[in-house]
Short mmCIF file of C-alpha atoms and ligand atoms in Angstrom, two decimals:
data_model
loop_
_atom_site.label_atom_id
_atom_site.label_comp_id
_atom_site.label_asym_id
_atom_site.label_seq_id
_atom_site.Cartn_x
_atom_site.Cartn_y
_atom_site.Cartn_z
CA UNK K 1454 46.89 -7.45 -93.82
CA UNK K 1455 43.92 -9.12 -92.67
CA UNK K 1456 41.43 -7.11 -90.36
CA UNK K 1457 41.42 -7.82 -86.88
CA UNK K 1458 38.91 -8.83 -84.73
CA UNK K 1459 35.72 -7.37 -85.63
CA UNK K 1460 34.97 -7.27 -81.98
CA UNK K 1461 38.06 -6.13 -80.59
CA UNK K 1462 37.42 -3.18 -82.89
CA UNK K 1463 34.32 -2.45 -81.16
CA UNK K 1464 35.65 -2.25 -77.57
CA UNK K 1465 36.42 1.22 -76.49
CA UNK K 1466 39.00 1.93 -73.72
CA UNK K 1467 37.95 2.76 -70.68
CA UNK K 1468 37.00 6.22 -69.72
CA UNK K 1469 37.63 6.47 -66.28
CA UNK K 1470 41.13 4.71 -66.13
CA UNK K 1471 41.77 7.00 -69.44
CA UNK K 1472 41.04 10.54 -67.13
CA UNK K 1473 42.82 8.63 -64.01
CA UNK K 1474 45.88 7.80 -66.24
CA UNK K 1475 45.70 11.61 -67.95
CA UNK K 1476 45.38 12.94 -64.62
CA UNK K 1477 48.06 11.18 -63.07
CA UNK K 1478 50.67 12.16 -66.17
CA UNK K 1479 49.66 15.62 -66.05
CA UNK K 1480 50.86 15.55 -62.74
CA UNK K 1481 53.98 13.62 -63.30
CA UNK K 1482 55.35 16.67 -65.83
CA UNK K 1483 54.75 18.97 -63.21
CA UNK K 1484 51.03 20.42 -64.21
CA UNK K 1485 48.62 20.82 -60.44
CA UNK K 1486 45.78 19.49 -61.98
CA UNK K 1487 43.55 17.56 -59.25
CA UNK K 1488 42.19 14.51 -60.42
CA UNK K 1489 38.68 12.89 -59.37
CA UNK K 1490 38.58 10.85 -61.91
CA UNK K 1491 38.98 7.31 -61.07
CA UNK K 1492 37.01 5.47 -58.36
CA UNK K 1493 40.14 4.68 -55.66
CA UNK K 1494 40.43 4.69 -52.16
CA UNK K 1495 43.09 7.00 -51.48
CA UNK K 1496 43.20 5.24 -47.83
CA UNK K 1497 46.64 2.89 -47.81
CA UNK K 1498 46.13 -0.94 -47.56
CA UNK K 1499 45.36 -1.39 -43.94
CA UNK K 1500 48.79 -2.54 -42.35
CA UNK K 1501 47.27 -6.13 -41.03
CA UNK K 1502 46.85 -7.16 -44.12
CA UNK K 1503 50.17 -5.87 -45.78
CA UNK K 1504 51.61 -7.90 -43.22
CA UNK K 1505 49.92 -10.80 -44.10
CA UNK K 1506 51.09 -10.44 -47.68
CA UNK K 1507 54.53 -10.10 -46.49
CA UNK K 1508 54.28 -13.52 -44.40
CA UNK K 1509 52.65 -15.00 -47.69
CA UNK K 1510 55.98 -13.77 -49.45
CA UNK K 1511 58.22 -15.20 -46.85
CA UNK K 1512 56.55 -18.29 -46.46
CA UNK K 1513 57.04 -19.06 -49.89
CA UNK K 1514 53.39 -18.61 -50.83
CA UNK K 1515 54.46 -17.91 -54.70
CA UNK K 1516 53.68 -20.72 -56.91
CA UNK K 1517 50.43 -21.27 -59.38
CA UNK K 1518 47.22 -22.17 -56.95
CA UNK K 1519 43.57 -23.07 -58.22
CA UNK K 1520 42.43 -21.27 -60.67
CA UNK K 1521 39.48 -19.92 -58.79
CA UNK K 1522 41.18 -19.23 -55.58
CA UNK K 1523 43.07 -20.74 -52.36
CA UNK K 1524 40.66 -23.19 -50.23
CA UNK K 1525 41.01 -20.85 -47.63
CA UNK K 1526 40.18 -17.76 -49.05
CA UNK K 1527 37.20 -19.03 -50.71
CA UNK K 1528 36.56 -20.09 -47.41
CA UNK K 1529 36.90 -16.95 -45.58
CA UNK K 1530 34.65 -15.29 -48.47
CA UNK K 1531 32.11 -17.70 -47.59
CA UNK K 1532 32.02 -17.25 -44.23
CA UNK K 1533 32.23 -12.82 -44.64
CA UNK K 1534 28.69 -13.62 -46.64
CA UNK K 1535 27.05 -15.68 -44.18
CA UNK K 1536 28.03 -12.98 -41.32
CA UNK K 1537 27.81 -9.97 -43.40
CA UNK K 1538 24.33 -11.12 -45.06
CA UNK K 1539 23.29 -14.58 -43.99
CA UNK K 1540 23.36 -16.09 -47.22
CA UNK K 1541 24.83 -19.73 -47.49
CA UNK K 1542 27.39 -20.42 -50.35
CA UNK K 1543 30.06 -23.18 -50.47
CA UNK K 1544 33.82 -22.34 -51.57
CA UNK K 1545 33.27 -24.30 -54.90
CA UNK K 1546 30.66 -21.58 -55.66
CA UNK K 1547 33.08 -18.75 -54.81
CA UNK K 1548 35.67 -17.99 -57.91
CA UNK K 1549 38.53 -15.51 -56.55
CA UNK K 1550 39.49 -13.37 -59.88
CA UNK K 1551 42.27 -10.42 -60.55
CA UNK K 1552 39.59 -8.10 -59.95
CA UNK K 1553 35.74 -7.67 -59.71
CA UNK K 1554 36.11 -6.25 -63.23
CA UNK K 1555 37.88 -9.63 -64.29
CA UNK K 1556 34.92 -11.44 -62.15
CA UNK K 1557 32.01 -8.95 -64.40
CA UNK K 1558 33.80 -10.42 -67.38
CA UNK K 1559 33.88 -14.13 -67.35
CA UNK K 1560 30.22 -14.11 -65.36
CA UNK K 1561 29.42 -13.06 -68.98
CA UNK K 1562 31.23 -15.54 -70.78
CA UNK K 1563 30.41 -17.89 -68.38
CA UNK K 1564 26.33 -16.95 -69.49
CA UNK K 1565 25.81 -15.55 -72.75
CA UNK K 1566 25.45 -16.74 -75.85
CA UNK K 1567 26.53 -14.41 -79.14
CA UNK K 1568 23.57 -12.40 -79.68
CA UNK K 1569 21.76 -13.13 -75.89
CA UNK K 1570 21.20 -9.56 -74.41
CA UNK K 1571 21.43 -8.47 -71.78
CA UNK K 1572 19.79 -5.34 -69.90
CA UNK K 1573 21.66 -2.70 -68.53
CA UNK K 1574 20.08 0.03 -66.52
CA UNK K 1575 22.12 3.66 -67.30
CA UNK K 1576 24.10 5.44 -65.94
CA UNK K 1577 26.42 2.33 -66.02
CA UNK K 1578 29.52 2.05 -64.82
CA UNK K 1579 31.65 1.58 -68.27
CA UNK K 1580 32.77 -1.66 -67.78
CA UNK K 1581 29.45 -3.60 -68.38
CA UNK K 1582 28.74 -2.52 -71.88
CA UNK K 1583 32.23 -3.16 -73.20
CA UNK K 1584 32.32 -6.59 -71.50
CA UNK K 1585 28.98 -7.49 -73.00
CA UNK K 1586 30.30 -6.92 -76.22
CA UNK K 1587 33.32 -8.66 -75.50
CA UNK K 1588 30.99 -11.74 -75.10
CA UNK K 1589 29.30 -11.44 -78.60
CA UNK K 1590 26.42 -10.42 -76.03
CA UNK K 1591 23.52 -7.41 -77.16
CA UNK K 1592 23.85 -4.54 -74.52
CA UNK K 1593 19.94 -3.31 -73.75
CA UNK K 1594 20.54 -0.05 -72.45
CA UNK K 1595 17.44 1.20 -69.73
CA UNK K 1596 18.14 5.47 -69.72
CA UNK K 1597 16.76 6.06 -66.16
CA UNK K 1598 16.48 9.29 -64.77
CA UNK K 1599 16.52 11.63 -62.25
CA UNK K 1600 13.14 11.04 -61.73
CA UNK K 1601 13.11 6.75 -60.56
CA UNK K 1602 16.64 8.53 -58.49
CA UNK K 1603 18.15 6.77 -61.60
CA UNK K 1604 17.23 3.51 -60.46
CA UNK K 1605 15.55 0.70 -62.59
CA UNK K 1606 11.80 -0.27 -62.15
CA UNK K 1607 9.73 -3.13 -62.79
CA UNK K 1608 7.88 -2.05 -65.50
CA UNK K 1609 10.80 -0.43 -67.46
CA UNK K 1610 12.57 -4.04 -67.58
CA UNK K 1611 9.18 -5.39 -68.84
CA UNK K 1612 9.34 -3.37 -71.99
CA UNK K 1613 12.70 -4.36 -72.89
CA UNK K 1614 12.33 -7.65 -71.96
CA UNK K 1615 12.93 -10.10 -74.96
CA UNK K 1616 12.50 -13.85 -75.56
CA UNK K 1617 16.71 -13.13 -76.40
CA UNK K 1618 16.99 -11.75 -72.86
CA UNK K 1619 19.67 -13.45 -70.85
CA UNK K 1620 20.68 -11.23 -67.62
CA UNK K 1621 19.89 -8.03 -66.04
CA UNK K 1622 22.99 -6.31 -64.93
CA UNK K 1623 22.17 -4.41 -61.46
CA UNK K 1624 24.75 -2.29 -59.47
CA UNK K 1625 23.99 -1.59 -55.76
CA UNK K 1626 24.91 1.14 -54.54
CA UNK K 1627 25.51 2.31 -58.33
CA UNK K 1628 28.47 3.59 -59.88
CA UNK K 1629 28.01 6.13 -61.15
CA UNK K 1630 24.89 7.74 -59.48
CA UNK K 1631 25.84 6.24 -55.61
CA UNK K 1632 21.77 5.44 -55.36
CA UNK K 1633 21.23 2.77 -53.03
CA UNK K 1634 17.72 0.11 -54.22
CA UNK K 1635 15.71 -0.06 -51.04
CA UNK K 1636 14.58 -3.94 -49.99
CA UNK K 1637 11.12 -3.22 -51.75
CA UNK K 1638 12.62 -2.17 -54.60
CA UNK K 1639 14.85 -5.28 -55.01
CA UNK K 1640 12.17 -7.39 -54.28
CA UNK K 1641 10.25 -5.72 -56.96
CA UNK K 1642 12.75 -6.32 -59.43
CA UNK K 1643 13.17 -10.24 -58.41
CA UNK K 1644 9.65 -10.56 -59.13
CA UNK K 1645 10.45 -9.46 -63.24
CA UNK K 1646 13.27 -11.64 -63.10
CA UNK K 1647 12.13 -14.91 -61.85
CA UNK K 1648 8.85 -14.39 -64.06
CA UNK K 1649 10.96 -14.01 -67.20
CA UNK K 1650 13.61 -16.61 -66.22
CA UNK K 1651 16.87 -14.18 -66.39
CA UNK K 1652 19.91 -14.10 -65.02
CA UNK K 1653 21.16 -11.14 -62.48
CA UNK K 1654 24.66 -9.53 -62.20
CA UNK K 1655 24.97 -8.23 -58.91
CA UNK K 1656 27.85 -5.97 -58.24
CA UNK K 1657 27.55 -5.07 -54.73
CA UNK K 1658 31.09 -4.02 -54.79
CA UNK K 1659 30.32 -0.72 -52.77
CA UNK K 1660 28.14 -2.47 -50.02
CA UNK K 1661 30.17 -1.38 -47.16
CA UNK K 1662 29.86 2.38 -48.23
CA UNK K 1663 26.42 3.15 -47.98
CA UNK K 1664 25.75 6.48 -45.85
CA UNK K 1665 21.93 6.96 -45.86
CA UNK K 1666 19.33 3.60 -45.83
CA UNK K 1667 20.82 -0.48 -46.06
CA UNK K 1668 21.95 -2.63 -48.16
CA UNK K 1669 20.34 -5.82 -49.29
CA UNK K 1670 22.30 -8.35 -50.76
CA UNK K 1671 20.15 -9.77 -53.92
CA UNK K 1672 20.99 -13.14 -53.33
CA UNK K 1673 19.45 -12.84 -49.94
CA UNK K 1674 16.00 -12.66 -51.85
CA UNK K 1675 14.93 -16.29 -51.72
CA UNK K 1676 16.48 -19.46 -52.91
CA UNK K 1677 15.17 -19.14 -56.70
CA UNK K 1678 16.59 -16.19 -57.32
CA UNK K 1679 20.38 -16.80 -55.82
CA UNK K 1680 20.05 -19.49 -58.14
CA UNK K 1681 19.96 -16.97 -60.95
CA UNK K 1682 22.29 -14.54 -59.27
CA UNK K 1683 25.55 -14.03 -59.73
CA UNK K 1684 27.21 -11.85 -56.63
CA UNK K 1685 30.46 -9.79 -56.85
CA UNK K 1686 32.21 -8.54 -55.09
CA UNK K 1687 36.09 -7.75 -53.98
CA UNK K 1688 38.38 -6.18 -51.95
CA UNK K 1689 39.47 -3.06 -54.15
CA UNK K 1690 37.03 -0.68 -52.50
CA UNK K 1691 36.13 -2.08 -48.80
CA UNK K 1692 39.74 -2.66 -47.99
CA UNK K 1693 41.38 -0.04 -50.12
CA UNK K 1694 43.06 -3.27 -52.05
CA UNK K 1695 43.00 -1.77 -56.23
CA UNK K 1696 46.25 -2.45 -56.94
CA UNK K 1697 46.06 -6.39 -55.16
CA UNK K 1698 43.52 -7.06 -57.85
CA UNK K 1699 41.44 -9.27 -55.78
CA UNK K 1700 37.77 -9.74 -56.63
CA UNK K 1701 35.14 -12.60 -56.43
CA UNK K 1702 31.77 -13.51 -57.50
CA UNK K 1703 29.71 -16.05 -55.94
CA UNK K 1704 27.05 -18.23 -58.10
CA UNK K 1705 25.16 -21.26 -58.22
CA UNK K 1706 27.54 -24.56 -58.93
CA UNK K 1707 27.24 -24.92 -63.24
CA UNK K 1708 28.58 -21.45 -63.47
CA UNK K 1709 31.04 -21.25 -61.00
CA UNK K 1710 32.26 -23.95 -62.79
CA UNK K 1711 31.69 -22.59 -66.21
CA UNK K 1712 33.98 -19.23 -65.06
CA UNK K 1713 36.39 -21.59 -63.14
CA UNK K 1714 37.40 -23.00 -66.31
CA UNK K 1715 37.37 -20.17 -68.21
CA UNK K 1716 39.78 -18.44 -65.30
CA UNK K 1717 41.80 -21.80 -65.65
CA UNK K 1718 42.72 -21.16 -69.34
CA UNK K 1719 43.15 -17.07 -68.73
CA UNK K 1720 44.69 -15.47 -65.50
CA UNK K 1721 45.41 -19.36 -64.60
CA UNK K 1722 44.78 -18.02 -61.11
CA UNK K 1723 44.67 -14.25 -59.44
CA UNK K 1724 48.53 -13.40 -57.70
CA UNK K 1725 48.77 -16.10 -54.84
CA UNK K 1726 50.28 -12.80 -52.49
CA UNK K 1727 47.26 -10.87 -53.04
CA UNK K 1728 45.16 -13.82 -52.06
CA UNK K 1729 46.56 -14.42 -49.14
CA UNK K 1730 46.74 -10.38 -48.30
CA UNK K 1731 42.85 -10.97 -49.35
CA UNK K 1732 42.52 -13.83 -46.43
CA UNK K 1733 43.68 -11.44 -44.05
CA UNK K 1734 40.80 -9.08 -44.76
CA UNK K 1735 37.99 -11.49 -45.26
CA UNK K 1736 38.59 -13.41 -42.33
CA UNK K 1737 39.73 -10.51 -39.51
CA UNK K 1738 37.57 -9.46 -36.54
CA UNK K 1739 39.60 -6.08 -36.41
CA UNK K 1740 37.67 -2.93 -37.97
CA UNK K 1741 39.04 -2.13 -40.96
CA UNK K 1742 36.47 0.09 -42.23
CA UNK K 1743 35.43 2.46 -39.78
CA UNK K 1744 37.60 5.16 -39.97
CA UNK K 1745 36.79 5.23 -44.48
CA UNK K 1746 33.64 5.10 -43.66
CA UNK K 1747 33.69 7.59 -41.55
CA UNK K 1748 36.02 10.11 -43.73
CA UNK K 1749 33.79 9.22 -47.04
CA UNK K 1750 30.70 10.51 -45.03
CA UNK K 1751 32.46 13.54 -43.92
CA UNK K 1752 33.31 14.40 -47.69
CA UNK K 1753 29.90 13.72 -49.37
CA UNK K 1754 28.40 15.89 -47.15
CA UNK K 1755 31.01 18.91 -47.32
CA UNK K 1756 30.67 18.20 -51.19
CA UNK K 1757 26.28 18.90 -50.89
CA UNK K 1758 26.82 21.53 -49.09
CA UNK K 1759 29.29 23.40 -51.56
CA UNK K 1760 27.36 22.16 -54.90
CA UNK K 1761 23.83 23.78 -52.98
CA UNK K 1762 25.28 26.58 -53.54
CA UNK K 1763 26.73 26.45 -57.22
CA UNK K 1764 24.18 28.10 -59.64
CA UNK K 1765 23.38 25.89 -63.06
CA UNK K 1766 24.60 22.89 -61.62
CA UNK K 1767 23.47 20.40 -59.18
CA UNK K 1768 23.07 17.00 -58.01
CA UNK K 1769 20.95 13.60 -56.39
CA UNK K 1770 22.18 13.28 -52.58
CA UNK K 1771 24.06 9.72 -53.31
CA UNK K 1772 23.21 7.01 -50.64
CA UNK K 1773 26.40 4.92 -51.32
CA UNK K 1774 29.39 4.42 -52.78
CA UNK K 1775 31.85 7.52 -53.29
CA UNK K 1776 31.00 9.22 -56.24
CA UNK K 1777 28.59 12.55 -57.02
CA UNK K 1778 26.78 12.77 -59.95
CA UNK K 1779 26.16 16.36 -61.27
CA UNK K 1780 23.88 17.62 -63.75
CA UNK K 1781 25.43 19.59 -65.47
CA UNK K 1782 22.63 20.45 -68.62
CA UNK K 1783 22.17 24.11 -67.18
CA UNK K 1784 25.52 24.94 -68.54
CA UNK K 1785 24.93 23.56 -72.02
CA UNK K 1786 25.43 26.33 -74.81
CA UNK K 1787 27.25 28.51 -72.59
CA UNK K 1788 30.73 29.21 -73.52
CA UNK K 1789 32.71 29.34 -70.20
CA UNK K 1790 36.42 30.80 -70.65
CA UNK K 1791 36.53 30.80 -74.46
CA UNK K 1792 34.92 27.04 -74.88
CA UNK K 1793 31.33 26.55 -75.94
CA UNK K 1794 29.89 23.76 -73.74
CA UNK K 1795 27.87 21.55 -76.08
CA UNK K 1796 28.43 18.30 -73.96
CA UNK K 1797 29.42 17.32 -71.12
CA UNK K 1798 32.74 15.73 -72.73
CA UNK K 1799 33.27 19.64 -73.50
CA UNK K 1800 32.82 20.93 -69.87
CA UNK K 1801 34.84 17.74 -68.47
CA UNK K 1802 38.21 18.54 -71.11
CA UNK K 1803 37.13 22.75 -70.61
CA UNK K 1804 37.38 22.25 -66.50
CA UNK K 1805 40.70 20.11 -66.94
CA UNK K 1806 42.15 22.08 -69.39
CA UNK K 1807 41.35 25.50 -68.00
CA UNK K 1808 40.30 24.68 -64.50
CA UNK K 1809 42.91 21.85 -63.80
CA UNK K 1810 40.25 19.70 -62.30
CA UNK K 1811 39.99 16.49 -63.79
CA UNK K 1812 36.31 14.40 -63.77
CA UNK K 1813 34.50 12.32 -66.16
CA UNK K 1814 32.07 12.74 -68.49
CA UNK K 1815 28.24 11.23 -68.31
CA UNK K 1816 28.91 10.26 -71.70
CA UNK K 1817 31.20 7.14 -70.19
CA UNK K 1818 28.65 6.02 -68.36
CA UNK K 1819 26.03 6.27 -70.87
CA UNK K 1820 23.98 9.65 -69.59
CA UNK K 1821 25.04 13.08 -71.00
CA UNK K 1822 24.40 15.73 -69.73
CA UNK K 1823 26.76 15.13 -66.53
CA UNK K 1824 30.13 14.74 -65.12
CA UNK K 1825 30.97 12.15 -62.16
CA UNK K 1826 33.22 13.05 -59.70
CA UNK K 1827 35.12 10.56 -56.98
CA UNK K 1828 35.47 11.68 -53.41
CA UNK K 1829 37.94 9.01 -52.72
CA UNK K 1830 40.33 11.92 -52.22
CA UNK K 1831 41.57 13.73 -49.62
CA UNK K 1832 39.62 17.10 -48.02
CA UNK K 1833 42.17 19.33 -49.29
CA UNK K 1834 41.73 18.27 -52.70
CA UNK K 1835 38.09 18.47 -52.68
CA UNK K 1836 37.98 21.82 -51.12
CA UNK K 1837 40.84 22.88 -53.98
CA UNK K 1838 38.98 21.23 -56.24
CA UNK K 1839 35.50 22.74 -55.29
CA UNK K 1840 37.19 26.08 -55.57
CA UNK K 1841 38.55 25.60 -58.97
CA UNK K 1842 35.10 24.52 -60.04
CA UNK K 1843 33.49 27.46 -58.48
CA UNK K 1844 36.26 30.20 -60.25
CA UNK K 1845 35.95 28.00 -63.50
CA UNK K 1846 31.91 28.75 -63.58
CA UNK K 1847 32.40 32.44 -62.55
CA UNK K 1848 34.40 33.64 -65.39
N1 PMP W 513 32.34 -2.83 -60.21
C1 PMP W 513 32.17 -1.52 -60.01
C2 PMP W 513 30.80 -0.97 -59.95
C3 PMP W 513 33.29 -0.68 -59.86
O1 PMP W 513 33.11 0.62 -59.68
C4 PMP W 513 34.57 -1.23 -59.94
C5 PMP W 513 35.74 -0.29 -59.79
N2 PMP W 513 36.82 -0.54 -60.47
C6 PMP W 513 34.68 -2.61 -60.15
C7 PMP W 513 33.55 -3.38 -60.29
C8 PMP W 513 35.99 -3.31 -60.30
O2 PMP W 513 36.81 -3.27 -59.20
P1 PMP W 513 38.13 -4.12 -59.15
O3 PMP W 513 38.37 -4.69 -60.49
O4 PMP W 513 39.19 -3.18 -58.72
O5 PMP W 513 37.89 -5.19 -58.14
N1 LIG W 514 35.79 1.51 -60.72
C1 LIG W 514 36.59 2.67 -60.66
C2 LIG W 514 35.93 3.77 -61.44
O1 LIG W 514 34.82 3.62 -61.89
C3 LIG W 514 38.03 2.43 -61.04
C4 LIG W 514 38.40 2.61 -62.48
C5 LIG W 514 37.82 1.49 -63.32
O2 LIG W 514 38.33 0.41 -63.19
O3 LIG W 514 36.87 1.77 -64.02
O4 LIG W 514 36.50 4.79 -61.58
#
């Protein structure tokens, strides 16, 4: 038989929804293991907007719609950015996907070239650098460190900058590390971009979970560069909406275009019940989000406090999102119940196997050395969880 495609070969699966899915089975056959694997509210749907979704159901709201989204909704979307941030966008420069991650995708396809590359500051989340390569695109990785509070700075992009580079992929607050960039810091990094004529992919998918400083919306940074940016965004995390698969991305008018078409001869348009459960959220005065935020913050703190107080391991205080980041190099060498940790892939399979904790390794993300762990889980399991960590270190 003939090989298959030489790409396709290339693309590994995804590591987080690979520990989420192993997680999840391990529980299914009966094993306690407690999984903070995958980045997912545990919060349900709020009920306004199931309701919604129901009404879309009865009212028959289940044929094909635009590609790129209902009228409304791309509406509503416009409207949450000009109240959230003040930035002005019209609905043809909104595209409604099945999911930010589908959004990521075809905001490459929709800019690269084969061979353009593009730069992407790690720890990434794993997503990016499989769907660069799933463009024929060159994935620049930046390593950051502890050090820049793993954040990307002006003069690191200038040494990878190429006359092949294309786009800058930022995340804000990150996945993986939860660092928030400051205003300054953005502003910084506009200055790089507009003097080397790239394009920026701005996930601000965790904007409404930020605990210590604020959020700036890149786009917000002057008319050049929303010209170059492309914003996304979705309803997954903010309104505890994964499974709706609603996400968007918001861009000047050639490539909302350019992904409109190319959403037009994929998904042919994201599930018309999730977009009108999606309408609901965007366009609702009620507080949705309050009571998340509220129980994320109580979490990452109760999580400091217990890793202070771990020996060999530690971590940055995250600003946003809902993830910790923990170094975990002090343990490297060590052989902790019978397994010799020589990676951090070994301590994250050692602590599930052994420990029946389930987190994912820094390699994912492109920094070994640590493991990320999601709060989006309940107290209970994070204190159970903590505890299994802290027995799985002691013997
Ligand atoms: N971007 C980032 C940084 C994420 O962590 C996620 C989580 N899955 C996504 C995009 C995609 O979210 P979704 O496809 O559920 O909208
Ligand atoms: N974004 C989440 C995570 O990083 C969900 C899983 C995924 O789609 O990657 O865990």
């Amino acid at each position: 038989m003939k090989p298959i495609s030489s790409i396709a070969k290339g693309i590994a699966p995804s590591a987080t929804v690979a520990v989420d899915t192993l997680a999840k089975q391990m529980k299914a056959d009966g094993i306690d293991v407690i999984g903070f694997g995958a980045g997912e509210p545990d919060f349900p749907t709020p009920d306004s907007i199931k309701v919604a979704a129901i009404k879309a159901i009865s009212d028959n709201q289940t044929r094909y719609t635009p590609a790129a989204g209902i009228v409304p909704l791309r509406n509503a979307i416009c409207q949450w950015m000009k109240r959230e941030y003040g930035v002005d966008y019209q609905p043809s420069q909104i595209c409604v996907s099945s999911g930010a991650k589908h959004n990521v995708f075809i905001a490459l396809q929709a800019i690269c070239n084969p061979g353009d590359e593009v730069i992407l500051p790690a720890p990434y989340w794993v997503t990016y650098e499989e769907s660069i390569k799933m463009t024929g695109g060159v994935p620049v990785v930046i390593n950051t460190t502890e050090q820049t509070r793993f954040k990307v700075t002006p003069e690191m992009l200038e040494q990878v900058i190429t006359p092949k580079t294309k786009a800058l992929i930022l995340t804000n607050p990150s996945n993986p590390t939860g660092m928030l960039y400051s205003k300054q810091e953005l502003e910084a990094i506009a200055q790089v971009v507009l003097k080397h004529d790239l394009y920026v992919i701005s996930d601000e998918i965790y904007d409404k979970l930020v605990y210590v400083g604020e959020f700036t919306c890149f786009a917000t940074l002057g008319e050049e560069i929303k010209q170059r940016t492309i914003t996304i965004n979705g309803a997954s995390k903010s309104f505890a909406m994964t499974g709706w698969r609603i996400g968007f991305a918001a861009a000047n008018e050639e490539i909302s275009k350019a992904m409109a078409n190319y959403l037009s001869h994929s998904t042919g348009n994201p599930c018309s019940v999730s977009q009108y459960a999606a309408l609901e959220a965007y366009s609702t005065q009620e507080d949705l989000l309050t009571k998340m935020q509220l129980a994320y913050a109580r979490r990452r703190k109760y999580f400091l406090e217990r890793i202070k107080k771990l020996k060999d391991v530690s971590c940055l205080e995250p600003d946003g999102a809902f993830y910790i980041f923990m170094n975990i190099k002090g343990l490297l060498g060590r052989t902790i119940q019978g397994v010799t940790i020589n990676s951090s892939a070994d301590f994250a399979q050692a602590l599930l196997e052994k420990g029946l904790v389930a987190v994912v390794p820094g390699e994912a993300f492109g920094a070994p050395g640590y493991v990320r762990w999601s709060y989006a889980t309940s107290m209970e399991n994070i204190r159970e969880g903590l505890d299994r960590l802290e027995k799985f270190l002691s013997e």
